[in-house]
PDB file of C-alpha atoms and ligand atoms in Angstrom:
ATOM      1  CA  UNK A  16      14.868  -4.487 -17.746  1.00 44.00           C
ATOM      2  CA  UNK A  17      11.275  -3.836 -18.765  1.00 44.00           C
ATOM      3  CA  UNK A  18       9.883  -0.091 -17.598  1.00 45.00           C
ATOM      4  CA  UNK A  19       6.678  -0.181 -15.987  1.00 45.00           C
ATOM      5  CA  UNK A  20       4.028   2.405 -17.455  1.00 44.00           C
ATOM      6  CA  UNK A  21       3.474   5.464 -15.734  1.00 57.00           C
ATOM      7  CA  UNK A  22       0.709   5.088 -13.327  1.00 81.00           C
ATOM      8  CA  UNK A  23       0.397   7.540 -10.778  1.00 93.00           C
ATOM      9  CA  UNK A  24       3.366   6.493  -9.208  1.00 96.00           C
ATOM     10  CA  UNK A  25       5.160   8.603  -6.475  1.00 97.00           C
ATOM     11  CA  UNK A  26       8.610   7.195  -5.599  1.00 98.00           C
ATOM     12  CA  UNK A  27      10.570   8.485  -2.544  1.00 98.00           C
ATOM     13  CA  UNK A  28      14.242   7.890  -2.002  1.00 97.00           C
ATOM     14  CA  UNK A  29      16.924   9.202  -0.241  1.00 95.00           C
ATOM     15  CA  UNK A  30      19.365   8.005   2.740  1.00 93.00           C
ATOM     16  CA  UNK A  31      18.541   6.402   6.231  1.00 87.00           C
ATOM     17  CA  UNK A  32      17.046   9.347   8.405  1.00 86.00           C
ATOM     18  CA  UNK A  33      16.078  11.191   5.338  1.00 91.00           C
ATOM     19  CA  UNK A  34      12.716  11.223   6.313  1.00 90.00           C
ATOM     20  CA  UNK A  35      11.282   8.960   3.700  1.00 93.00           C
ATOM     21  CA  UNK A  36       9.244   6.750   5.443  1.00 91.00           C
ATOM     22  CA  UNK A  37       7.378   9.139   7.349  1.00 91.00           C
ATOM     23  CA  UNK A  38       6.728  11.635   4.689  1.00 95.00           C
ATOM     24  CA  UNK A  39       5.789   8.520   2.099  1.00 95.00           C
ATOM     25  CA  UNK A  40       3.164   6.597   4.583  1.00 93.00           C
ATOM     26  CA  UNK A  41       1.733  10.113   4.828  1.00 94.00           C
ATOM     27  CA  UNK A  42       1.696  10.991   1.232  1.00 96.00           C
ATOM     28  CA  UNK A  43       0.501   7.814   0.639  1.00 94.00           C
ATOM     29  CA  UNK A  44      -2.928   7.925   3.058  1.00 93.00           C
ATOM     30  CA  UNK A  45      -3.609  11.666   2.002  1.00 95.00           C
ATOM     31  CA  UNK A  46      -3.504  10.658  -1.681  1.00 95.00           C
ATOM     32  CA  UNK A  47      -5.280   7.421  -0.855  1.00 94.00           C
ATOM     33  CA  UNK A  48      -2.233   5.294  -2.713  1.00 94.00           C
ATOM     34  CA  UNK A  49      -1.005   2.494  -1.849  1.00 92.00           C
ATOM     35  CA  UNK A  50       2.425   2.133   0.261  1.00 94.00           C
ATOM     36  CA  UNK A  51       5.549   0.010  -0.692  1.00 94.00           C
ATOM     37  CA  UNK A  52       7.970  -0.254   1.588  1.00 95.00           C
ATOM     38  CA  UNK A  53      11.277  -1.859  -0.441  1.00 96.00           C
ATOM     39  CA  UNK A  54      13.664  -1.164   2.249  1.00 96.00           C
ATOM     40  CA  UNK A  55      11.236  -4.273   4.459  1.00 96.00           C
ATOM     41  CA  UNK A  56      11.967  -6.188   1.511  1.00 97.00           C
ATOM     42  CA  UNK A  57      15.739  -6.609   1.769  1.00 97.00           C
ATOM     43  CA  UNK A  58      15.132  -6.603   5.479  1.00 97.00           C
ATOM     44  CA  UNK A  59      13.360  -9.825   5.393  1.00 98.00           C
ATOM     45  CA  UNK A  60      16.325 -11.140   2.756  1.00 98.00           C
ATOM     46  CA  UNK A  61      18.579 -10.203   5.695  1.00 98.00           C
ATOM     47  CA  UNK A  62      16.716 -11.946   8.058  1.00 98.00           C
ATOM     48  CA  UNK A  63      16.318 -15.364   6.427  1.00 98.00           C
ATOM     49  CA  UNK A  64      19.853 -15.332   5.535  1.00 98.00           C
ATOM     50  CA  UNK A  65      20.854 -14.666   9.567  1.00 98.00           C
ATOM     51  CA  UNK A  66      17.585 -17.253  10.430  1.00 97.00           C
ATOM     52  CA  UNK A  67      19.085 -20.083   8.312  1.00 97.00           C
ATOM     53  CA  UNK A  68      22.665 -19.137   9.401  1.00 97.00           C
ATOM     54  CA  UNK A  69      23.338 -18.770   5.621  1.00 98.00           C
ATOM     55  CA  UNK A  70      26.617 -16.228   4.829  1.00 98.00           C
ATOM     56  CA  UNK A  71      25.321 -12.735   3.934  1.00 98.00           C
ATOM     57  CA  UNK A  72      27.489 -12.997   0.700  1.00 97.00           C
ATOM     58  CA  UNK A  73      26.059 -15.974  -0.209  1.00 98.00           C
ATOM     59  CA  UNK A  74      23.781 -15.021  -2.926  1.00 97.00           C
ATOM     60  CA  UNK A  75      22.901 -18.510  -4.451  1.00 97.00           C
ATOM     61  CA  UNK A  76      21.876 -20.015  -1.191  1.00 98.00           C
ATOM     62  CA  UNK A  77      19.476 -16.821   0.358  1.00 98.00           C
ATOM     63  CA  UNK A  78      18.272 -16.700  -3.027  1.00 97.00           C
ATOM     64  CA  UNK A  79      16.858 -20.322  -3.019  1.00 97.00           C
ATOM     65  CA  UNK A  80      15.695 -20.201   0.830  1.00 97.00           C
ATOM     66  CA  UNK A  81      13.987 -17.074   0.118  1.00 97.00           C
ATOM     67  CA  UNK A  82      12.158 -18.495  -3.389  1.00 96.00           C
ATOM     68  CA  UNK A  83      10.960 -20.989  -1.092  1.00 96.00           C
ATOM     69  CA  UNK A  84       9.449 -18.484   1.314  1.00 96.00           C
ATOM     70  CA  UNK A  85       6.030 -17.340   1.198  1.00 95.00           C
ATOM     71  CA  UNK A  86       6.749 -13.206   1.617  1.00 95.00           C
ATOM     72  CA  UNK A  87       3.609 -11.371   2.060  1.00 93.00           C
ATOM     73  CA  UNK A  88       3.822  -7.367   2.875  1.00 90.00           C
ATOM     74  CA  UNK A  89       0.179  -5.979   3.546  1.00 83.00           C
ATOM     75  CA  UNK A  90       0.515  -2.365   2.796  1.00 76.00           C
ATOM     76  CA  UNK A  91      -2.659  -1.879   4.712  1.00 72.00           C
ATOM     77  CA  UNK A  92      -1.723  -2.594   7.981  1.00 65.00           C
ATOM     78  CA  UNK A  93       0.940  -1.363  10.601  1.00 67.00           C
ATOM     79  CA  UNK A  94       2.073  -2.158  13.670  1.00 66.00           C
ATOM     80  CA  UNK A  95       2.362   0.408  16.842  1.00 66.00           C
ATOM     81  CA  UNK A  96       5.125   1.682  15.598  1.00 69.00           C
ATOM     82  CA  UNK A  97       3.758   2.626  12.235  1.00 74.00           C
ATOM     83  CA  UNK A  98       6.045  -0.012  10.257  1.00 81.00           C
ATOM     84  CA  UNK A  99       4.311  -1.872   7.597  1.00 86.00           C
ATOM     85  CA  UNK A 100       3.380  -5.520   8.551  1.00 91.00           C
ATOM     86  CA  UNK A 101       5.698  -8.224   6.626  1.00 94.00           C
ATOM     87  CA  UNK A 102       5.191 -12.185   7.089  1.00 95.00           C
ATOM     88  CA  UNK A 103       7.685 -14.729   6.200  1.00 97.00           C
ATOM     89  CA  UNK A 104       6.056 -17.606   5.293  1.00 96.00           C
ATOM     90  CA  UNK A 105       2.607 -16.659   7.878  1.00 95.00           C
ATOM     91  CA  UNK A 106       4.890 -15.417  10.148  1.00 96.00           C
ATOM     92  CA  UNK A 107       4.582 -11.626  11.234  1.00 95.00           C
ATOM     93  CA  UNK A 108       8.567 -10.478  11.482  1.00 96.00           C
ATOM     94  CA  UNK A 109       8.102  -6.779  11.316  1.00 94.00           C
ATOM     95  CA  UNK A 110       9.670  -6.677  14.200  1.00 92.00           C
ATOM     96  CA  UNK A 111      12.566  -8.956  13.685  1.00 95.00           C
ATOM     97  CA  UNK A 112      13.443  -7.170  10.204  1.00 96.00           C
ATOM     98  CA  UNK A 113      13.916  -3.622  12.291  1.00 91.00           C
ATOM     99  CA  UNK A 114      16.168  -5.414  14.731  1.00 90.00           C
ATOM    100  CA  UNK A 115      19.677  -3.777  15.145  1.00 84.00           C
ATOM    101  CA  UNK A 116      21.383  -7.104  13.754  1.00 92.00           C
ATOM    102  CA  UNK A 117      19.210  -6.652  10.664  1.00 95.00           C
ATOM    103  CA  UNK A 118      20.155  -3.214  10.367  1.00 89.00           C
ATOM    104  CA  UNK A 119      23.919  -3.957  10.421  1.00 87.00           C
ATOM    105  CA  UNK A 120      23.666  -6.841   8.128  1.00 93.00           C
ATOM    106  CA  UNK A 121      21.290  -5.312   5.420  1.00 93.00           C
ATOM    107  CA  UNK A 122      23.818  -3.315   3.674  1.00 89.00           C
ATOM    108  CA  UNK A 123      25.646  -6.625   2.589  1.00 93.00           C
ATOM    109  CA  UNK A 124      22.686  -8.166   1.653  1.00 96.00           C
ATOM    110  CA  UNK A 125      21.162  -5.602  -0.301  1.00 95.00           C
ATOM    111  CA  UNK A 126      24.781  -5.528  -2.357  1.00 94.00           C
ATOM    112  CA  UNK A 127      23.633  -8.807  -4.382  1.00 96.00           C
ATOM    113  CA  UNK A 128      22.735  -8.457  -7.537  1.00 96.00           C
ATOM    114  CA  UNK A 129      20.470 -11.548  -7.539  1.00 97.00           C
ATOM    115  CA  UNK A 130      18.222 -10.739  -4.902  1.00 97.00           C
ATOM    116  CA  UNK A 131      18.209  -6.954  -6.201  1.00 97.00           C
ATOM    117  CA  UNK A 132      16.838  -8.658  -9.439  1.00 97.00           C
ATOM    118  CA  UNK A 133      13.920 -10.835  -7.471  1.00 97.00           C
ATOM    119  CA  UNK A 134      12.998  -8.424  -5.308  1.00 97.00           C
ATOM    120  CA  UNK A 135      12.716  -4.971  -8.086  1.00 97.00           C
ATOM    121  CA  UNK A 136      10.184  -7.804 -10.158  1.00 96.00           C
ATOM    122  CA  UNK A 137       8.134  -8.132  -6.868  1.00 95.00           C
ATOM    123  CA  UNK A 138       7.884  -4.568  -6.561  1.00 96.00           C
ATOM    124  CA  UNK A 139       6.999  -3.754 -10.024  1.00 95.00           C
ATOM    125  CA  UNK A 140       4.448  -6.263  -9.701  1.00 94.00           C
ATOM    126  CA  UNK A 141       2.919  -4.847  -6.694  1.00 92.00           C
ATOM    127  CA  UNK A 142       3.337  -1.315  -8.351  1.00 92.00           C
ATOM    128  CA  UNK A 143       2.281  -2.801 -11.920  1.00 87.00           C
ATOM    129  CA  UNK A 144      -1.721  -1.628 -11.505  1.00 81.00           C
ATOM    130  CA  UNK A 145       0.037   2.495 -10.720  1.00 90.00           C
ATOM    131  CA  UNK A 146      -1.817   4.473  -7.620  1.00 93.00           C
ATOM    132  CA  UNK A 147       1.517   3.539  -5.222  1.00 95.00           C
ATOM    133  CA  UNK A 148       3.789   5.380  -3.471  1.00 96.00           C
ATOM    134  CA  UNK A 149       7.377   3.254  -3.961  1.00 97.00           C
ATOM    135  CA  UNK A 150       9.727   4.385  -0.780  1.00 97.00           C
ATOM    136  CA  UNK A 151      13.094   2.671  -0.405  1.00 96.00           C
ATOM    137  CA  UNK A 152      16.794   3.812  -2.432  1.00 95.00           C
ATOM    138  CA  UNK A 153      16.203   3.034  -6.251  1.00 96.00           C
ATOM    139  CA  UNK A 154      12.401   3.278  -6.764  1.00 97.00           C
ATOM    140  CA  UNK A 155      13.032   5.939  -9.046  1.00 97.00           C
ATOM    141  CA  UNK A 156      16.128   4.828 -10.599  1.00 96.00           C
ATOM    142  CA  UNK A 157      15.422   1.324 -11.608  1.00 96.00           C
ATOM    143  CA  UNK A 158      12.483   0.215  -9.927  1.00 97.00           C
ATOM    144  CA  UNK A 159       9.936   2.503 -11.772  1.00 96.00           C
ATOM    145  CA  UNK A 160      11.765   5.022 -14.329  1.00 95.00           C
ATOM    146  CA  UNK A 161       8.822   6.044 -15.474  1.00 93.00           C
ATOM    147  CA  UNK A 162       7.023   7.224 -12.120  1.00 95.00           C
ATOM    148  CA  UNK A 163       5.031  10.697 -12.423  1.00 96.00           C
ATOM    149  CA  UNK A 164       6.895  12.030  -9.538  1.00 97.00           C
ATOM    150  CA  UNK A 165      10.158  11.310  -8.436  1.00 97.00           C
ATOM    151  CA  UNK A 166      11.189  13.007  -4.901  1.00 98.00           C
ATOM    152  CA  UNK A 167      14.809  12.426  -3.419  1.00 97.00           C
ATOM    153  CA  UNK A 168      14.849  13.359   0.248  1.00 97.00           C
ATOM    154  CA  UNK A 169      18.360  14.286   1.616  1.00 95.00           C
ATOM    155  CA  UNK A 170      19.197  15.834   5.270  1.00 95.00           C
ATOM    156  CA  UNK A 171      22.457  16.771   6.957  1.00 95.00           C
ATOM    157  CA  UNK A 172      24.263  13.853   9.062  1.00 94.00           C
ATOM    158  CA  UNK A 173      24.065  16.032  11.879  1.00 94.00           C
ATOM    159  CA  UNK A 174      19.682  16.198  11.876  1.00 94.00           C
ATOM    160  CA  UNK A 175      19.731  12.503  10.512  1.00 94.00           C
ATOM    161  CA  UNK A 176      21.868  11.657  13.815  1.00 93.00           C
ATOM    162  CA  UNK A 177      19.415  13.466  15.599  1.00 92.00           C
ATOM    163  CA  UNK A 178      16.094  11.418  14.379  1.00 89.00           C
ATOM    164  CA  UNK A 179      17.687   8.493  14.427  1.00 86.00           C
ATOM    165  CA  UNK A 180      18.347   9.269  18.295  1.00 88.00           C
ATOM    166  CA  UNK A 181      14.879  10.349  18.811  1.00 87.00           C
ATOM    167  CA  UNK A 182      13.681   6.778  17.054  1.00 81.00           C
ATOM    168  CA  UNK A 183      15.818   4.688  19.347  1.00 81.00           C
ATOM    169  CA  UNK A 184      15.014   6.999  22.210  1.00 82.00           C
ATOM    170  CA  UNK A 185      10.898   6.071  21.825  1.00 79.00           C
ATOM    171  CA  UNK A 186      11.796   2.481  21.635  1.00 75.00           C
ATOM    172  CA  UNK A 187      13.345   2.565  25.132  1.00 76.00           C
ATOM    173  CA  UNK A 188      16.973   2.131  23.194  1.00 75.00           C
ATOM    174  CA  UNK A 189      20.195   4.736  24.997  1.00 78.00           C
ATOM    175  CA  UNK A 190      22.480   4.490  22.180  1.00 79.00           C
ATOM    176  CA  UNK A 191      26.188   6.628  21.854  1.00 83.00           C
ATOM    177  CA  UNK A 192      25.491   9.654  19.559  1.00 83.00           C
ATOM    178  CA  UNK A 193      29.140   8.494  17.603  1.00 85.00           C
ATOM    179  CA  UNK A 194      28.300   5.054  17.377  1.00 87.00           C
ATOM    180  CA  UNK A 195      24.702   6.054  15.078  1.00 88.00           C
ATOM    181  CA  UNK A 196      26.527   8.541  13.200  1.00 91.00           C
ATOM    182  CA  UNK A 197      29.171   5.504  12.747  1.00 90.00           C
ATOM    183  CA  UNK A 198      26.432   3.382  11.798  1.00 86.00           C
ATOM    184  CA  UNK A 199      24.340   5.915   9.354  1.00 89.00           C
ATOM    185  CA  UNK A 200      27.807   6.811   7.622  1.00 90.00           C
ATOM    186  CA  UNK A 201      28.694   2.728   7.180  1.00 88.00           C
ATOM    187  CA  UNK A 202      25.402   2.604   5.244  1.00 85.00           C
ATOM    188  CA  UNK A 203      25.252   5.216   2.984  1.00 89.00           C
ATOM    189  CA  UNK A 204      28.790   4.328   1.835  1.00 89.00           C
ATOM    190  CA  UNK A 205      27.683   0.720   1.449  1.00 88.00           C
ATOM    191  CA  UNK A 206      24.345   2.441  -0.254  1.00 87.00           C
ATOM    192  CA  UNK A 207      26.105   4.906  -2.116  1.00 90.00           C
ATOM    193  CA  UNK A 208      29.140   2.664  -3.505  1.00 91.00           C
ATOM    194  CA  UNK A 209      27.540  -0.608  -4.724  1.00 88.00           C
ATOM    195  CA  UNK A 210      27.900  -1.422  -7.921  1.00 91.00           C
ATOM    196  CA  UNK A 211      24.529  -2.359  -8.988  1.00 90.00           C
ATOM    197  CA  UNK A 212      21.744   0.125  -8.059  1.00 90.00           C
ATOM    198  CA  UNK A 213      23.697   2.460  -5.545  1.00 91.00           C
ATOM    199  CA  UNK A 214      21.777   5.366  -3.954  1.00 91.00           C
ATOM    200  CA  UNK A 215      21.639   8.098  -6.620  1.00 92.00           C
ATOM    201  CA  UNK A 216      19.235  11.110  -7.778  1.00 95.00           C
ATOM    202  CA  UNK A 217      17.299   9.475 -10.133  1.00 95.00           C
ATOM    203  CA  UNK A 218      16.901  11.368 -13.497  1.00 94.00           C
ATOM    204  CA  UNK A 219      14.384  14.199 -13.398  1.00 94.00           C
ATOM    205  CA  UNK A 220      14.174  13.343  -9.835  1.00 96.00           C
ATOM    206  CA  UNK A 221      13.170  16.692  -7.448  1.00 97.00           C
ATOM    207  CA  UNK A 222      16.049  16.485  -4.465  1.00 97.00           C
ATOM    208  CA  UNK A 223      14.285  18.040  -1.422  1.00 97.00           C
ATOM    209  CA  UNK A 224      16.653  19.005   1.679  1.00 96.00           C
ATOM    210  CA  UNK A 225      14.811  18.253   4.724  1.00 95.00           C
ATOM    211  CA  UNK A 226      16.998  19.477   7.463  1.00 94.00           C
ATOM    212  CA  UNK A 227      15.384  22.601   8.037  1.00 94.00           C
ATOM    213  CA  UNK A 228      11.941  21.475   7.286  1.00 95.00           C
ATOM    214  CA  UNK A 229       9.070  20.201   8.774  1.00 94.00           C
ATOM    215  CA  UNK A 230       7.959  16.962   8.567  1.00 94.00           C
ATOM    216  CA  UNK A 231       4.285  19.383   7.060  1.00 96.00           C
ATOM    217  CA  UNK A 232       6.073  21.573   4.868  1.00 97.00           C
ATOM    218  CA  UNK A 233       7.761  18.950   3.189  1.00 97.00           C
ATOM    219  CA  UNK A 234       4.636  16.565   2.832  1.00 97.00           C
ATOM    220  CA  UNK A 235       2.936  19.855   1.398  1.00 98.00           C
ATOM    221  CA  UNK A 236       6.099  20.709  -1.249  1.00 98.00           C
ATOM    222  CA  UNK A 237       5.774  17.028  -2.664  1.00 98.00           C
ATOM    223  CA  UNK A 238       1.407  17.197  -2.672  1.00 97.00           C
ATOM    224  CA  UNK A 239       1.963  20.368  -4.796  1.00 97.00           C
ATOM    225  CA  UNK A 240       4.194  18.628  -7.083  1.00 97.00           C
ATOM    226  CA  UNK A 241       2.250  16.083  -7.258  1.00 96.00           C
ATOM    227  CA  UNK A 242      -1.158  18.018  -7.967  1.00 94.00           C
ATOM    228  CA  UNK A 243       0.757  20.369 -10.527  1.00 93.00           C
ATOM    229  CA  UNK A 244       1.696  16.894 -12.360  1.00 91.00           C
ATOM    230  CA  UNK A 245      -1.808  15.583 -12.559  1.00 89.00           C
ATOM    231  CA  UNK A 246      -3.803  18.710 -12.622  1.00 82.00           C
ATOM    232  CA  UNK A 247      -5.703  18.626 -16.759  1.00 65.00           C
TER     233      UNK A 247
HETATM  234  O1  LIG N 315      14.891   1.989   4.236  1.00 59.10           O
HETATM  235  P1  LIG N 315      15.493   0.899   5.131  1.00 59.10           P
HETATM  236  O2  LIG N 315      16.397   1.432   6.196  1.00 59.10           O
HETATM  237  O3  LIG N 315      14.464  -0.023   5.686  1.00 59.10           O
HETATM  238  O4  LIG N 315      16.397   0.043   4.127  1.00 59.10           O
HETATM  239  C1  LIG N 315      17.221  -0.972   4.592  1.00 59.10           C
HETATM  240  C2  LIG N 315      18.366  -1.224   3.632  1.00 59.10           C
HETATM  241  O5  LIG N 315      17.882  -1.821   2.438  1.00 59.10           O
HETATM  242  C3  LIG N 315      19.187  -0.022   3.195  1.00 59.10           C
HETATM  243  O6  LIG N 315      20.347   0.123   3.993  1.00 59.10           O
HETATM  244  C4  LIG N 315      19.567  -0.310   1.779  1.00 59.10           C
HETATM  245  C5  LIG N 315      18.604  -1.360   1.318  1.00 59.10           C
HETATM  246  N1  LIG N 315      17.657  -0.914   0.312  1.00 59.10           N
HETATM  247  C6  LIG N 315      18.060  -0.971  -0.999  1.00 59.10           C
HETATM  248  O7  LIG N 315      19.198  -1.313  -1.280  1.00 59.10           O
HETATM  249  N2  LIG N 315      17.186  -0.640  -1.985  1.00 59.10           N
HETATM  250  C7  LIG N 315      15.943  -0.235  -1.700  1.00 59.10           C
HETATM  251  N3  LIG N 315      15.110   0.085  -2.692  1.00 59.10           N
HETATM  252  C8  LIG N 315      15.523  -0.161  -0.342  1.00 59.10           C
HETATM  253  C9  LIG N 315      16.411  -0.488   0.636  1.00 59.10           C
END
């Protein structure tokens, strides 16, 4: 696979409820880079394969269906919930893509090495021109190698329970403490165990525990890292 240059490229990865997605569309504004949100990527994957009633092992046939697909992420907008706006052929699903069935299906998906292949030579595309904050589980790894800064968030399953609770709990949604820590275990073994591209520390990547951090301190720890690295 081809590298992509260093560019001023921040990647953030780590487990669900790690933090990333807060702390990158942060890092992101204050550093006025640009956002990529990969996980929405293999979202929508998930969702055209469930829309199409397609098997979520079935690599060939999501793979065509989705070549077909116009799939547009604008980086600059969000919706109320601060989620990055995705459209599927014009349509807006950045809803649909965060819905629970999506969630428990996106695991599979994201095992394939096919679609892993299209969608990392999207993303280097979109990253190609550098100034980009990649956020998702292999940005660093094989996405972009080569980034400036590579930050690897991690948190205890106990606090990533916890936010995950809090999430569901703003979107009006009571769900059994067990049954999320079921569900965020399920995925990082699925995440962690894949063969191709599982969730790992990428080399020379910084590991940052966030459990006992704010969501401040830790968006400060990576901006100093980040101005240390491109101070002259
Ligand atoms: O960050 P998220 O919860 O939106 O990601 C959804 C899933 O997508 C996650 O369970 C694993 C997969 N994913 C991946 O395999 N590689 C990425 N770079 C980003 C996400």
């Amino acid at each position: 696979m081809n590298k992509i240059k260093t560019n001023n490229i921040i990647t953030i990865d780590g487990p669900a409820g790690s933090g990333k997605s807060t702390i990158a569309k942060i890092i992101a504004k204050d550093l006025g880079l640009t956002y990529i949100d990969t996980g929405a990527m293999y979202r929508a994957m998930t969702l055209i394969a469930l829309d199409n009633n397609i098997g979520l092992e079935d690599e060939k046939s999501i793979l065509a269906r989705a070549k077909d697909i116009k799939l547009e992420i604008d980086s600059s907008a969000s919706d109320e919930n601060n989620y990055t706006k995705l459209r599927l052929d014009n349509v807006d699903v950045t809803d649909e893509i965060r819905s629970r069935e999506v969630g428990a299906a996106v695991s599979i998906v994201s095992k394939l090495s096919g679609i892993r292949k299209y969608l990392v030579s999207i993303q280097r595309e979109l990253a190609g021109e550098g100034n980009a904050v990649l956020e998702g589980r292999d940005t660093g790894s094989i996405v972009c190698p080569d980034a400036l800064l590579k930050i690897f968030l991690t948190a205890s399953i106990a606090e990533r329970v916890k936010r995950r609770k809090l999430q569901l709990y703003k979107k009006n949604q009571k769900v059994e403490v067990s049954s999320i820590e079921e569900e965020i275990k399920n995925r990082d073994h699925i995440d962690s165990s894949r063969e191709d591209s599982p969730l790992v520390v990428p080399e020379d990547g910084i590991e940052i525990d966030t459990s006992d951090m704010t969501i401040l301190e830790v968006i400060n720890k990576i901006k100093q890292l980040y101005y240390d690295r491109t101070k002259t």
